[in-house]
Amino acid sequence: MTPTFETATTLALYTPAAAPFLASLIALILPWRAAAIAGILAATAILASGITLAADTQPSTYAAGLLRADALTAWMLIAIGAVAAIACSAAPAHLRTESTAERRRYLVLAQLFLTCMSLAVLADNLGLLWVAVEATTIVTAFLVGHRRTRASVEAAWKYVVLCSVGIAIAFLGTVCVYAASIAAGGHGITALDWTHLNASASTLDPGLMRLATGLVLLGFGTKAGLAPMHSWLPDAHSQAPAPVSALMSGVLLSVAFYAILRYKTITDAVLGPTYTRTLLLIAALASLAVAATLLIAQRNYKRLLAYSSIEHMGLIALGTAFGVKIAIAAALLHILGHGLTKAVAFCAAGHIMQTTGSPDIDNVHGLAARQPALAATFGISLISLLGLPPFSLFASELAIARAGFDAGHGWAVAIAFTLILVAFAAIARHATAMLLGPPPPPSPRPNSPSPRPAGLTILAVGLAAAAALGVYLGPLEQLLDAAATIVAGGPR
Amino acid sequence: MSDGLSAQLLNLCCGLFLLTAVGVLWRRQVSSLITLLTVQGLMLTGIATLLAAQHRNAEAVGIAIGIGALKAAIIPWMLRRVHNQVPDARETRPLVNVSASLLAAAGLTLLAYAAARPLVALAPSASAHATPVGIAVVLLGFFLAATRQRAISQIIGVLLIDNGIAAVAFLATGGVPLIVELGVSADLALAVLVLQILTSRLHETFGPTDLDELRELHD
C-alpha cells in the first residue's frame, strides 16, 4: 500500500462521522441555506469515503482506534451516503415553509443522525455499535415529532419508548456476548471487538451465545422494523418530515440490520447456521405477512411506503436467513436498491403532500394530469419498489428466490413470494388510484406550489442509479462479493 | 473489609435491588415510585462499588461513582421535574391490578432464574450467582411498561429495564468496558431527557390522559 493511499483510507475512516458532525455545527451558526449545502456536502463526503474504502478490498480491513472498515462497512457507507445525498438535497424544498428555529433544529438533528449511522457501521466494537444505534433513536425523536401535532407527538412517544425498550434487549444480548468473551479469556474493550470475537468464536460458550443471539435479533430487529416489533415504524415514518422518512426507511433500518449481520458472522461460527436461520426465517415471513395484510386496506400513502419498507426488510432478512453467499449478496444489493428507491419515493411523497395538502390516498386522485413530472417520479419509484425490471430490486429479489430454492428452502420462498404478490397487487391498486384515477373536483387552492425542477432532478438521478444497479454492477460487483463473503463466512 | 462481610453486603444490595423493583409494581403514587427508583440506583451503585473493591480496580470505582451520580441523583431529579410538570399522574387504572402484578412478579423472578442459567454456569466469580436478580428486574420493567397507562410509569419501566441490565453486566462480568459504559450512560441520560420533553408535549396536546387515549394513528 502506498503512503498516499494509506492517508486516504485513514481519512476515509474518520470522514463519514466527522463531516456530518461538522455540518451539524455549521447548521448551529450559519444561515439555513448554507447549512443545507454543508449537509449535502457531508452526505457526498460519506459516499466518497465509502468508495475510497471500497477501492482496495484486498487488505481486508482498515483500522484506526475504535473504528474499523472492511468491505461490508464500505458497502453500508455507500448506501448511507447515496441515500443521504438524496435526502439532504430534498431538505431545502421541504424546509421552505418552516420557521427559522425549526429549520435550524431540523438541519442540526438530521446531520447528527447521519453521524450516528456512520459511527454504527464503522464501530469496531459491538458495544459502541449498540451505543450508536441507540443514539439514532435519540436524535430522530424530535425529527419524528417535528410538527408537534397530536399525531406526531404520539408517533414520537411510541417510537422512543418502543425502540428504547427494543434496543435495551439488544444491550442485554451484548452483555451476554461480553460475558462469554470474558469467560473465554478476553479482557477489557477488545473483548467486544467483532474481529476478536470472530477470531475466538470456537472458545465462546454455545449456551450463552444462544441466549445472546435471540436477544440481539429481537433487539436490533425492533429497530430494523422486523415483525413482531415493527409497530412503531408506520407511525414514525408517516409523521416524520419526508426527507427524514427517506433516511429512516432508506438506511436506518438497514443500519440496524447491519448489526444483525455482524452478530450473525459470530453466532454462525459458534452455533452453526441453523439457529440464526430459523429465527430470521420466522421474522422474515412474519414481516412479509404483516406488510401484505396491512397494505391492502391502506388509506395513507406515507404509511403505504412504510409498510412497503417492512416488506422489503422482510425480504432482506429472508435472503440473510438462506445464508449462502449469493443470497447474502442479493440481500446487500437489496439494501442499496431499496434505500435509493425508498428515499426517492418518500421525497416524492413529501412533494405530493405539499402540493395536495393531504396524506390520504383518496384525496390524491389524478395526480398524473395535475403534476405530470411529480407523478412520473412517484410512479417510477413505486414500479421499482414493486420489484419490476430494470431496477435492482428485481435482480435482487430474483437472486434471493433462486438462492432459496437452491439451498432447499423452496417452501419459504413460496410463502414469501405469495405474500409479495399480495403486497404487489395492493400497492399497484393504490398507485393506480393516486396517479391515474378520475381527476378531482376543482381545487380550492388553484395555485398549490409545484415542486421545483431541481428538486425532481435529484430524485430522477436516484432512480437512474437504482436502474443502473439492476443492469450493471460494474466495479461494485467486486465489493459486493467481498462483503457477502464476510457475512457468509467464505465461499461455500 | 473482610471477604465475608463484602459478600454479605453484596447479597444485601442485590436483595434490596430486586425488592425495590417489586415495590415499584406495588405502589401507585408517582413520588414514591421515584423514591424507590432512587433507592434502586443506590443499590446498583453499592453493587458496583463492592465488586470494584473486590477486584481492587480503580477504573471500576470511577465507573461506580459515575453510575451513582447518574442513577441515584440526575435521573431521579429529571423524573421529579416531569412529575412537577405533569401533576396528577397517579396510576388510576393499570391494566393489571396490584395483587395480580405481585403474583406476576413472583412468576417473572422464577423465570429469570431459569433464563439466567447459562450466565451463572459460565461466570467464575461468586457474584455471578446473583445475576438472576438483574434479569428479574429487566422482566419486571417490561411488565411495568406493558401494563401501565401513564407516561411517567412507562419511563420508569424503561429505567427498570436499564437498571436490570446494568446489574447483569456488573454481576456477570464486573461491568462493561469504560468507553461503552460512558456511551450507554450518555444515551440513557439523553433518552430520559427526550422522554421528559415528550411527556410535557403529550400533556400539552392530549391533556392529562392515559396513553390508551393515543389513538390518532392506527390502521
XYZ file of C-alpha atoms in Angstrom:
711
model
C 0.000 0.000 0.000
C 1.403 3.378 -0.949
C 1.640 6.075 1.731
C -0.802 8.391 -0.044
C -3.329 5.606 -0.297
C -2.891 4.883 3.382
C -3.570 8.528 4.227
C -6.655 8.477 2.023
C -8.093 5.402 3.745
C -7.336 6.749 7.225
C -9.089 9.943 6.249
C -11.972 7.909 4.842
C -12.335 6.181 8.217
C -12.863 9.437 10.082
C -14.703 11.487 7.449
C -18.090 9.676 7.478
C -18.615 10.635 11.115
C -16.668 13.897 11.164
C -18.185 15.525 8.061
C -21.857 15.372 9.135
C -20.845 16.340 12.669
C -19.141 19.448 11.288
C -22.194 20.125 9.140
C -24.378 19.986 12.248
C -22.111 22.546 13.941
C -22.338 24.718 10.821
C -26.116 24.462 10.991
C -25.937 25.908 14.505
C -24.120 29.030 13.313
C -24.671 29.788 9.631
C -27.913 30.684 7.817
C -30.016 27.692 6.897
C -29.317 27.689 3.150
C -25.566 27.498 3.728
C -26.156 24.797 6.328
C -28.295 22.824 3.893
C -25.484 22.927 1.321
C -22.992 21.845 4.003
C -25.345 18.946 4.699
C -25.346 17.874 1.049
C -21.535 18.095 1.022
C -21.356 15.977 4.186
C -23.569 13.332 2.581
C -21.346 13.330 -0.502
C -18.310 13.002 1.765
C -19.799 9.844 3.313
C -20.373 8.426 -0.168
C -16.837 9.329 -1.241
C -15.363 7.723 1.894
C -17.309 4.557 1.196
C -15.926 4.447 -2.339
C -12.371 5.164 -1.122
C -12.583 2.331 1.405
C -14.040 0.076 -1.281
C -11.344 0.928 -3.804
C -8.984 -1.689 -2.480
C -10.632 -4.594 -0.748
C -7.521 -6.712 -0.729
C -6.073 -5.823 2.707
C -9.405 -6.794 4.120
C -9.722 -4.262 6.928
C -8.567 -0.773 7.820
C -8.485 0.152 11.447
C -7.775 3.257 13.473
C -8.548 3.488 17.167
C -12.095 2.311 17.734
C -13.003 2.459 14.056
C -12.586 -0.295 11.528
C -13.743 -0.767 7.972
C -13.987 -3.790 5.731
C -15.925 -4.427 2.533
C -19.231 -4.719 4.406
C -18.633 -1.353 6.099
C -17.748 0.228 2.751
C -20.930 -1.145 1.209
C -23.049 0.258 4.045
C -21.267 3.630 3.843
C -22.039 3.815 0.125
C -25.692 3.085 0.890
C -25.799 5.698 3.673
C -24.018 8.311 1.537
C -26.209 7.759 -1.530
C -29.484 7.893 0.400
C -28.286 10.846 2.476
C -27.351 12.749 -0.679
C -30.918 12.357 -1.955
C -32.488 13.203 1.406
C -30.248 16.218 2.073
C -30.874 17.602 -1.412
C -34.600 17.287 -0.858
C -34.459 19.051 2.513
C -34.387 22.726 1.330
C -37.609 22.299 -0.670
C -39.199 20.756 2.373
C -37.973 23.472 4.734
C -39.250 26.384 2.625
C -42.387 26.720 4.710
C -40.814 26.247 8.145
C -39.756 28.878 10.669
C -36.070 29.728 11.182
C -35.787 27.903 14.510
C -37.427 24.795 13.089
C -35.122 24.802 10.069
C -32.086 25.069 12.319
C -33.257 22.265 14.592
C -34.038 20.088 11.603
C -30.641 20.600 9.955
C -28.669 20.030 13.190
C -30.544 16.861 14.116
C -30.522 15.414 10.585
C -26.732 15.753 10.390
C -26.278 14.244 13.868
C -28.466 11.388 12.665
C -26.045 10.789 9.768
C -23.103 10.940 12.201
C -24.628 8.225 14.390
C -25.368 5.947 11.439
C -21.828 6.303 10.079
C -20.397 5.553 13.531
C -22.608 2.469 13.809
C -21.218 0.881 10.651
C -17.648 1.989 11.412
C -17.515 0.853 15.054
C -15.020 -1.898 15.677
C -16.738 -2.742 18.914
C -20.164 -4.301 19.403
C -20.756 -2.152 22.496
C -20.111 1.047 20.548
C -22.247 -0.258 17.692
C -25.069 -0.512 20.198
C -24.405 2.977 21.557
C -24.517 4.454 18.042
C -27.756 2.677 17.116
C -29.413 3.808 20.352
C -28.180 7.357 19.683
C -30.037 7.348 16.347
C -33.285 6.886 18.293
C -32.495 9.877 20.469
C -31.578 12.298 17.675
C -34.506 11.282 15.488
C -37.111 11.547 18.269
C -37.647 15.263 17.682
C -37.445 14.857 13.916
C -40.379 12.452 14.114
C -42.213 14.832 16.446
C -41.204 17.799 14.284
C -44.710 19.093 13.597
C -45.968 18.949 17.207
C -49.443 17.877 16.160
C -51.278 15.263 18.212
C -50.404 12.596 15.687
C -46.711 13.423 15.508
C -46.270 13.698 19.290
C -47.981 10.328 19.618
C -45.734 8.840 16.940
C -42.607 10.239 18.620
C -43.628 8.838 22.004
C -44.329 5.350 20.655
C -41.110 5.482 18.638
C -38.869 6.398 21.569
C -40.459 4.035 24.091
C -40.664 1.014 21.804
C -37.228 1.495 20.273
C -35.560 2.187 23.651
C -37.062 -0.968 25.091
C -36.228 -2.965 21.974
C -32.688 -1.756 21.801
C -32.293 -2.399 25.556
C -32.943 -6.074 24.790
C -30.095 -5.930 22.305
C -27.856 -4.479 25.025
C -28.691 -7.404 27.300
C -27.616 -9.602 24.392
C -24.407 -7.596 24.055
C -23.707 -8.060 27.774
C -24.182 -11.822 27.348
C -21.696 -11.849 24.460
C -19.290 -9.849 26.635
C -19.701 -12.365 29.471
C -18.996 -15.217 27.054
C -15.963 -13.398 25.693
C -14.597 -12.635 29.189
C -15.044 -16.269 30.190
C -13.121 -17.271 27.067
C -10.185 -15.132 28.130
C -10.968 -11.793 26.538
C -10.479 -8.672 28.598
C -11.339 -5.007 28.503
C -12.519 -3.208 25.426
C -11.109 -5.755 22.965
C -13.416 -8.462 24.356
C -16.279 -6.881 22.397
C -14.401 -6.237 19.136
C -16.051 -8.170 16.358
C -12.655 -9.011 14.910
C -11.618 -10.551 18.243
C -14.939 -12.379 18.631
C -14.739 -13.788 15.109
C -11.219 -14.993 15.752
C -12.049 -16.617 19.088
C -15.512 -17.931 18.147
C -14.573 -21.532 18.868
C -13.906 -20.747 22.540
C -17.220 -18.978 23.216
C -19.832 -20.792 25.280
C -22.642 -22.046 22.985
C -25.390 -21.896 25.634
C -24.733 -18.265 26.407
C -24.344 -17.352 22.735
C -27.697 -18.981 22.004
C -29.331 -16.749 24.634
C -27.450 -13.714 23.285
C -28.439 -14.381 19.668
C -32.132 -14.426 20.494
C -31.867 -11.177 22.450
C -29.770 -9.429 19.801
C -32.078 -10.467 16.962
C -35.147 -9.300 18.856
C -33.474 -6.047 19.890
C -31.922 -4.942 16.621
C -34.902 -6.493 14.808
C -37.090 -3.905 16.564
C -35.007 -1.122 15.120
C -34.830 -2.839 11.722
C -38.624 -2.892 11.529
C -38.951 -6.673 11.566
C -42.204 -8.158 12.852
C -43.360 -8.654 15.578
C -41.653 -5.494 16.895
C -42.483 -3.286 13.926
C -45.435 -1.311 15.243
C -43.512 1.950 15.764
C -42.445 2.050 12.126
C -45.567 3.093 10.183
C -46.362 5.774 12.783
C -42.881 7.252 12.852
C -42.354 7.080 9.085
C -45.691 8.672 8.319
C -45.227 11.544 10.777
C -41.582 12.455 10.179
C -40.768 15.103 7.542
C -40.363 13.435 4.138
C -36.528 13.606 3.907
C -36.253 12.136 7.419
C -38.629 9.331 6.467
C -36.358 8.774 3.483
C -33.325 8.431 5.756
C -35.100 6.291 8.341
C -36.651 3.968 5.819
C -33.786 4.001 3.347
C -30.854 3.435 5.678
C -31.674 3.434 9.399
C -33.497 0.108 9.085
C -30.557 -1.313 7.151
C -28.018 0.029 9.662
C -29.894 -1.832 12.411
C -29.904 -4.883 10.172
C -26.152 -4.437 9.665
C -25.785 -5.081 13.413
C -27.636 -8.371 12.943
C -25.281 -9.271 10.076
C -22.218 -8.626 12.267
C -23.598 -10.812 15.066
C -24.550 -13.483 12.553
C -20.920 -13.944 11.496
C -20.049 -14.689 15.132
C -23.044 -16.804 16.105
C -22.835 -18.891 12.933
C -19.263 -19.750 13.839
C -20.276 -20.740 17.386
C -23.676 -22.376 16.884
C -23.760 -23.277 13.205
C -26.130 -21.517 10.822
C -29.363 -23.354 11.695
C -30.291 -21.435 14.846
C -29.985 -17.924 13.396
C -31.581 -19.105 10.154
C -34.694 -20.350 11.948
C -35.108 -17.105 13.896
C -34.525 -14.953 10.808
C -36.940 -17.022 8.708
C -39.688 -16.554 11.295
C -39.043 -12.799 11.463
C -38.876 -12.506 7.670
C -42.110 -14.361 6.951
C -43.928 -12.590 9.806
C -42.815 -9.197 8.446
C -43.947 -10.065 4.944
C -47.306 -11.275 6.278
C -47.829 -8.112 8.345
C -46.897 -5.864 5.429
C -49.068 -7.706 2.894
C -52.142 -7.700 5.152
C -51.926 -4.066 6.148
C -51.098 -2.799 2.672
C -54.423 -3.996 1.288
C -56.697 -1.506 3.034
C -54.134 1.288 3.467
C -55.521 4.795 3.139
C -52.426 6.920 3.791
C -49.699 6.942 1.150
C -46.808 7.556 3.543
C -47.958 4.610 5.659
C -48.187 2.658 2.415
C -44.497 3.331 1.848
C -43.747 2.468 5.489
C -45.386 -0.950 5.200
C -43.547 -1.472 1.954
C -40.333 -0.922 3.972
C -41.383 -3.685 6.371
C -41.953 -5.896 3.331
C -38.501 -5.168 1.934
C -36.771 -5.623 5.313
C -38.541 -8.982 5.462
C -37.032 -9.854 2.084
C -33.565 -8.802 3.225
C -33.972 -10.949 6.345
C -35.106 -13.827 4.121
C -32.004 -13.562 1.944
C -29.812 -13.386 5.053
C -31.563 -16.423 6.523
C -30.705 -18.548 3.469
C -27.117 -17.780 4.368
C -25.427 -18.855 1.135
C -23.117 -16.277 -0.362
C -25.253 -15.485 -3.385
C -28.294 -14.874 -1.147
C -26.306 -12.571 1.147
C -25.005 -10.653 -1.867
C -28.582 -10.296 -3.091
C -29.714 -9.090 0.342
C -26.922 -6.488 0.414
C -27.811 -5.323 -3.101
C -31.406 -5.162 -1.942
C -30.336 -2.860 0.920
C -28.785 -0.380 -1.529
C -31.543 -0.648 -4.151
C -34.297 -0.321 -1.580
C -32.528 2.610 0.091
C -32.239 4.574 -3.139
C -35.773 3.887 -4.333
C -37.472 4.347 -0.993
C -35.654 7.642 -0.464
C -36.952 8.869 -3.825
C -40.456 7.585 -3.074
C -40.614 9.314 0.317
C -39.237 12.595 -1.040
C -41.769 12.482 -3.885
C -44.484 11.712 -1.333
C -43.346 14.804 0.560
C -43.828 16.890 -2.597
C -47.265 15.346 -3.128
C -48.141 16.224 0.454
C -47.043 19.833 -0.124
C -48.995 20.013 -3.380
C -52.242 18.435 -2.250
C -52.078 19.148 1.474
C -53.427 15.723 2.320
C -51.851 12.423 3.367
C -54.848 10.399 2.170
C -54.732 8.311 -0.968
C -58.368 9.225 -1.628
C -57.508 12.932 -1.947
C -54.697 12.446 -4.443
C -56.587 11.111 -7.414
C -55.488 12.001 -10.925
C -52.030 13.266 -9.999
C -50.697 12.498 -13.490
C -52.989 15.107 -15.001
C -52.116 17.805 -12.444
C -48.403 17.262 -11.827
C -47.038 15.064 -14.604
C -43.357 15.263 -13.616
C -44.032 14.576 -9.951
C -46.486 11.793 -10.770
C -43.926 10.175 -13.079
C -41.215 10.289 -10.400
C -43.501 8.818 -7.747
C -44.891 6.245 -10.179
C -41.483 5.069 -11.365
C -40.226 4.791 -7.784
C -43.242 2.601 -6.981
C -42.553 0.453 -10.061
C -39.059 -0.061 -8.717
C -40.413 -0.890 -5.240
C -42.759 -3.440 -6.782
C -39.660 -5.270 -7.978
C -40.083 -4.827 -11.709
C -37.180 -4.678 -14.168
C -34.890 -2.926 -14.946
C -34.470 -1.835 -11.331
C -32.010 -3.538 -8.999
C -34.769 -4.737 -6.659
C -35.913 -7.042 -9.467
C -32.449 -8.551 -9.761
C -32.006 -8.970 -6.009
C -35.469 -10.462 -5.433
C -34.879 -12.954 -8.210
C -31.476 -13.867 -6.798
C -32.907 -14.338 -3.293
C -35.641 -16.619 -4.658
C -33.205 -18.701 -6.696
C -30.758 -18.991 -3.818
C -33.613 -20.088 -1.558
C -34.663 -22.840 -3.954
C -31.069 -23.974 -4.444
C -30.480 -24.079 -0.682
C -33.553 -26.266 -0.223
C -35.882 -23.695 1.308
C -38.412 -23.777 -1.511
C -41.350 -23.693 0.884
C -40.124 -20.443 2.471
C -39.624 -18.874 -0.951
C -43.113 -19.995 -1.987
C -44.774 -18.472 1.083
C -42.701 -15.302 0.835
C -43.433 -14.663 -2.810
C -47.148 -15.361 -2.381
C -47.167 -12.629 0.253
C -45.111 -10.350 -2.001
C -47.665 -10.907 -4.747
C -50.429 -9.768 -2.383
C -48.391 -6.675 -1.497
C -47.716 -6.100 -5.185
C -51.423 -6.124 -6.009
C -52.242 -3.803 -3.101
C -49.554 -1.227 -3.937
C -50.372 -1.346 -7.641
C -54.062 -0.752 -6.965
C -53.394 2.220 -4.649
C -50.807 3.652 -7.039
C -53.189 3.478 -9.989
C -55.829 5.275 -7.963
C -53.419 8.021 -6.954
C -51.777 8.586 -10.291
C -54.441 7.840 -12.860
C -57.777 7.899 -11.046
C -60.543 10.333 -12.024
C -59.458 13.963 -11.778
C -60.542 15.610 -8.547
C -63.094 18.421 -8.296
C -61.606 21.888 -8.872
C -59.101 22.509 -6.114
C -59.867 25.189 -3.534
C -56.193 26.130 -3.783
C -55.587 26.595 -7.508
C -52.037 27.824 -7.014
C -50.752 24.950 -4.952
C -46.940 25.042 -5.027
C -45.493 22.655 -7.548
C -42.042 21.234 -6.822
C -39.104 22.977 -8.439
C -37.483 21.110 -11.324
C -34.191 20.956 -9.417
C -35.922 19.058 -6.620
C -37.161 16.419 -9.036
C -33.879 16.152 -10.929
C -32.025 14.697 -7.943
C -34.865 12.210 -7.450
C -34.569 11.208 -11.104
C -30.831 10.696 -10.619
C -31.608 8.417 -7.661
C -33.988 6.341 -9.783
C -31.479 6.207 -12.618
C -28.873 4.884 -10.164
C -31.299 2.204 -8.952
C -31.988 1.188 -12.558
C -28.303 1.199 -13.452
C -27.546 -1.082 -10.487
C -30.119 -3.521 -11.821
C -28.446 -3.722 -15.189
C -24.759 -3.494 -14.455
C -22.913 -3.544 -11.147
C -19.567 -2.637 -12.634
C -16.838 -2.047 -10.069
C -19.329 -2.562 -7.246
C -19.537 -6.259 -8.083
C -16.159 -6.991 -6.509
C -17.101 -5.053 -3.380
C -20.449 -6.822 -3.116
C -18.695 -10.162 -3.465
C -16.186 -9.289 -0.746
C -18.911 -8.017 1.592
C -21.055 -11.118 1.068
C -18.047 -13.345 1.715
C -17.553 -11.654 5.089
C -21.131 -12.392 6.172
C -21.438 -15.847 4.626
C -18.069 -16.861 6.069
C -16.129 -17.720 2.946
C -17.284 -19.427 -0.257
C -19.498 -22.395 0.465
C -13.153 -5.102 54.587
C -13.184 -8.865 55.020
C -14.358 -11.054 52.157
C -17.244 -12.430 54.191
C -18.616 -9.006 55.043
C -18.214 -7.843 51.470
C -20.134 -10.871 50.157
C -22.908 -10.297 52.693
C -23.200 -6.639 51.735
C -23.360 -7.641 48.087
C -26.197 -10.042 48.833
C -27.983 -7.319 50.769
C -27.659 -4.864 47.854
C -28.919 -7.456 45.373
C -31.871 -8.290 47.609
C -32.874 -4.660 48.030
C -32.325 -4.102 44.302
C -34.950 -6.735 43.492
C -37.232 -5.632 46.319
C -37.379 -2.030 45.075
C -38.426 -3.283 41.624
C -41.277 -5.263 43.199
C -42.109 -2.178 45.244
C -42.497 -0.186 42.025
C -45.220 -2.624 40.964
C -46.881 -2.333 44.350
C -47.025 1.469 44.732
C -49.096 3.774 42.548
C -48.124 7.231 43.813
C -45.590 8.651 41.365
C -43.471 10.346 44.039
C -42.979 7.059 45.880
C -42.101 5.349 42.587
C -39.341 7.918 42.102
C -38.095 7.344 45.659
C -38.000 3.595 45.049
C -36.073 4.162 41.828
C -33.561 6.342 43.711
C -33.036 3.602 46.292
C -32.592 1.113 43.475
C -29.980 3.387 41.891
C -28.132 3.492 45.234
C -28.201 -0.309 45.484
C -26.810 -0.581 41.954
C -24.041 1.815 42.963
C -23.435 -0.364 46.029
C -23.131 -3.479 43.867
C -20.717 -1.712 41.515
C -18.594 -0.336 44.382
C -18.380 -3.663 46.247
C -17.344 -5.505 43.077
C -14.785 -2.807 42.274
C -13.370 -3.143 45.794
C -13.224 -6.931 45.463
C -11.309 -6.680 42.204
C -9.207 -3.738 43.506
C -9.813 -1.880 40.267
C -9.558 1.931 40.249
C -11.323 2.336 36.896
C -14.273 0.287 38.180
C -14.508 2.545 41.253
C -14.742 5.546 38.929
C -17.492 3.856 36.917
C -19.359 3.057 40.148
C -19.244 6.704 41.234
C -20.469 7.826 37.805
C -23.309 5.294 37.868
C -24.271 6.510 41.329
C -24.399 10.133 40.201
C -26.495 9.250 37.147
C -28.941 6.726 38.580
C -29.356 7.970 42.131
C -29.189 11.726 41.525
C -29.550 13.007 37.948
C -32.278 10.687 36.670
C -34.471 10.927 39.802
C -34.083 14.722 39.578
C -35.233 14.653 35.950
C -38.175 12.441 36.873
C -39.218 14.828 39.631
C -39.202 17.619 37.061
C -41.524 15.571 34.838
C -43.711 14.922 37.853
C -43.888 18.653 38.616
C -44.758 19.497 35.003
C -47.436 16.825 34.820
C -49.127 16.710 38.212
C -51.847 14.230 38.997
C -50.043 11.426 37.249
C -51.211 8.829 39.751
C -51.755 5.467 38.131
C -55.531 5.219 38.307
C -56.334 2.112 36.342
C -53.421 -0.126 35.425
C -54.270 -2.939 33.010
C -53.367 -5.463 35.717
C -54.290 -4.777 39.351
C -51.745 -4.663 42.150
C -52.208 -8.125 43.638
C -52.097 -9.761 40.211
C -48.987 -7.689 39.410
C -47.255 -9.009 42.544
C -48.119 -12.591 41.581
C -46.717 -11.900 38.115
C -43.576 -10.511 39.747
C -43.063 -13.801 41.596
C -43.541 -15.719 38.348
C -41.170 -13.461 36.443
C -38.490 -13.860 39.129
C -38.691 -17.647 38.800
C -38.460 -17.258 35.018
C -35.387 -15.067 35.465
C -33.630 -17.822 37.442
C -34.318 -20.241 34.592
C -33.235 -17.807 31.883
C -30.018 -16.799 33.632
C -28.659 -20.347 33.966
C -26.137 -20.082 31.113
C -24.802 -16.832 32.608
C -24.484 -18.320 36.099
C -22.930 -21.533 34.852
C -20.255 -19.758 32.895
C -19.012 -16.943 35.088
C -16.271 -17.918 37.519
C -16.989 -15.462 40.341
C -19.398 -15.989 43.212
C -21.128 -12.703 42.403
C -22.362 -14.198 39.135
C -24.765 -16.347 41.136
C -26.760 -13.180 41.790
C -27.260 -12.360 38.062
C -30.842 -13.715 38.030
C -31.709 -10.705 40.193
C -30.742 -8.402 37.334
C -32.712 -10.412 34.775
C -35.714 -10.413 37.121
C -35.602 -6.602 37.306
C -35.427 -6.433 33.485
C -38.548 -8.603 33.236
C -40.360 -6.557 35.890
C -39.507 -3.440 33.880
C -41.082 -4.973 30.775
C -44.143 -5.889 32.780
C -44.451 -2.352 34.144
C -44.009 -0.694 30.740
C -46.581 -3.018 29.201
C -49.311 -2.753 31.818
C -49.242 0.857 32.989
C -51.178 3.666 31.399
C -49.341 6.811 32.448
C -46.450 8.232 30.502
C -44.237 8.524 33.582
C -44.900 4.900 34.557
C -43.627 3.823 31.145
C -40.477 5.909 31.609
C -39.940 4.186 34.970
C -40.435 0.816 33.248
C -37.715 1.681 30.722
C -35.417 2.744 33.593
C -36.040 -0.511 35.480
C -35.039 -2.453 32.357
C -31.880 -0.401 32.120
C -31.009 -0.833 35.811
C -31.561 -4.559 35.481
C -29.236 -4.831 32.502
C -26.601 -2.750 34.278
C -26.842 -5.115 37.270
C -26.431 -8.145 34.984
C -23.374 -6.514 33.429
C -21.776 -5.825 36.841
C -22.584 -9.181 38.411
C -21.711 -11.400 35.449
C -18.733 -9.559 34.016
C -17.646 -6.917 36.523
C -19.019 -4.209 34.245
C -18.735 -3.397 30.555
C -15.622 -1.523 29.360
C -15.351 2.128 30.384
C -15.913 3.644 26.945
C -19.005 1.505 26.333
C -20.316 2.376 29.800
C -19.808 6.075 29.034
C -21.719 5.773 25.760
C -24.522 3.789 27.351
C -24.878 6.263 30.218
C -24.900 9.266 27.864
C -27.545 7.559 25.725
C -29.641 6.809 28.808
C -29.463 10.348 30.165
C -30.391 11.807 26.768
C -33.204 9.290 26.292
C -34.715 10.289 29.631
C -34.354 13.951 28.639
C -36.153 13.271 25.340
C -38.899 11.365 27.153
C -39.218 14.201 29.652
C -39.777 16.746 26.867
C -42.153 14.417 25.040
C -44.140 13.853 28.237
C -44.770 17.545 28.612
C -45.712 17.785 24.915
C -48.103 14.872 25.364
C -49.584 16.724 28.295
C -49.915 19.906 26.208
C -51.542 18.240 23.222
C -53.602 15.479 24.778
C -54.246 16.834 28.277
C -53.954 14.640 31.370
C -54.998 11.435 29.674
C -53.894 7.827 29.686
C -51.618 6.538 26.961
C -54.626 4.448 25.999
C -56.050 7.644 24.538
C -53.248 7.807 21.967
C -55.372 6.697 19.075
C -54.570 9.204 16.359
C -52.520 6.669 14.458
C -53.862 3.273 13.594
C -54.642 1.044 10.662
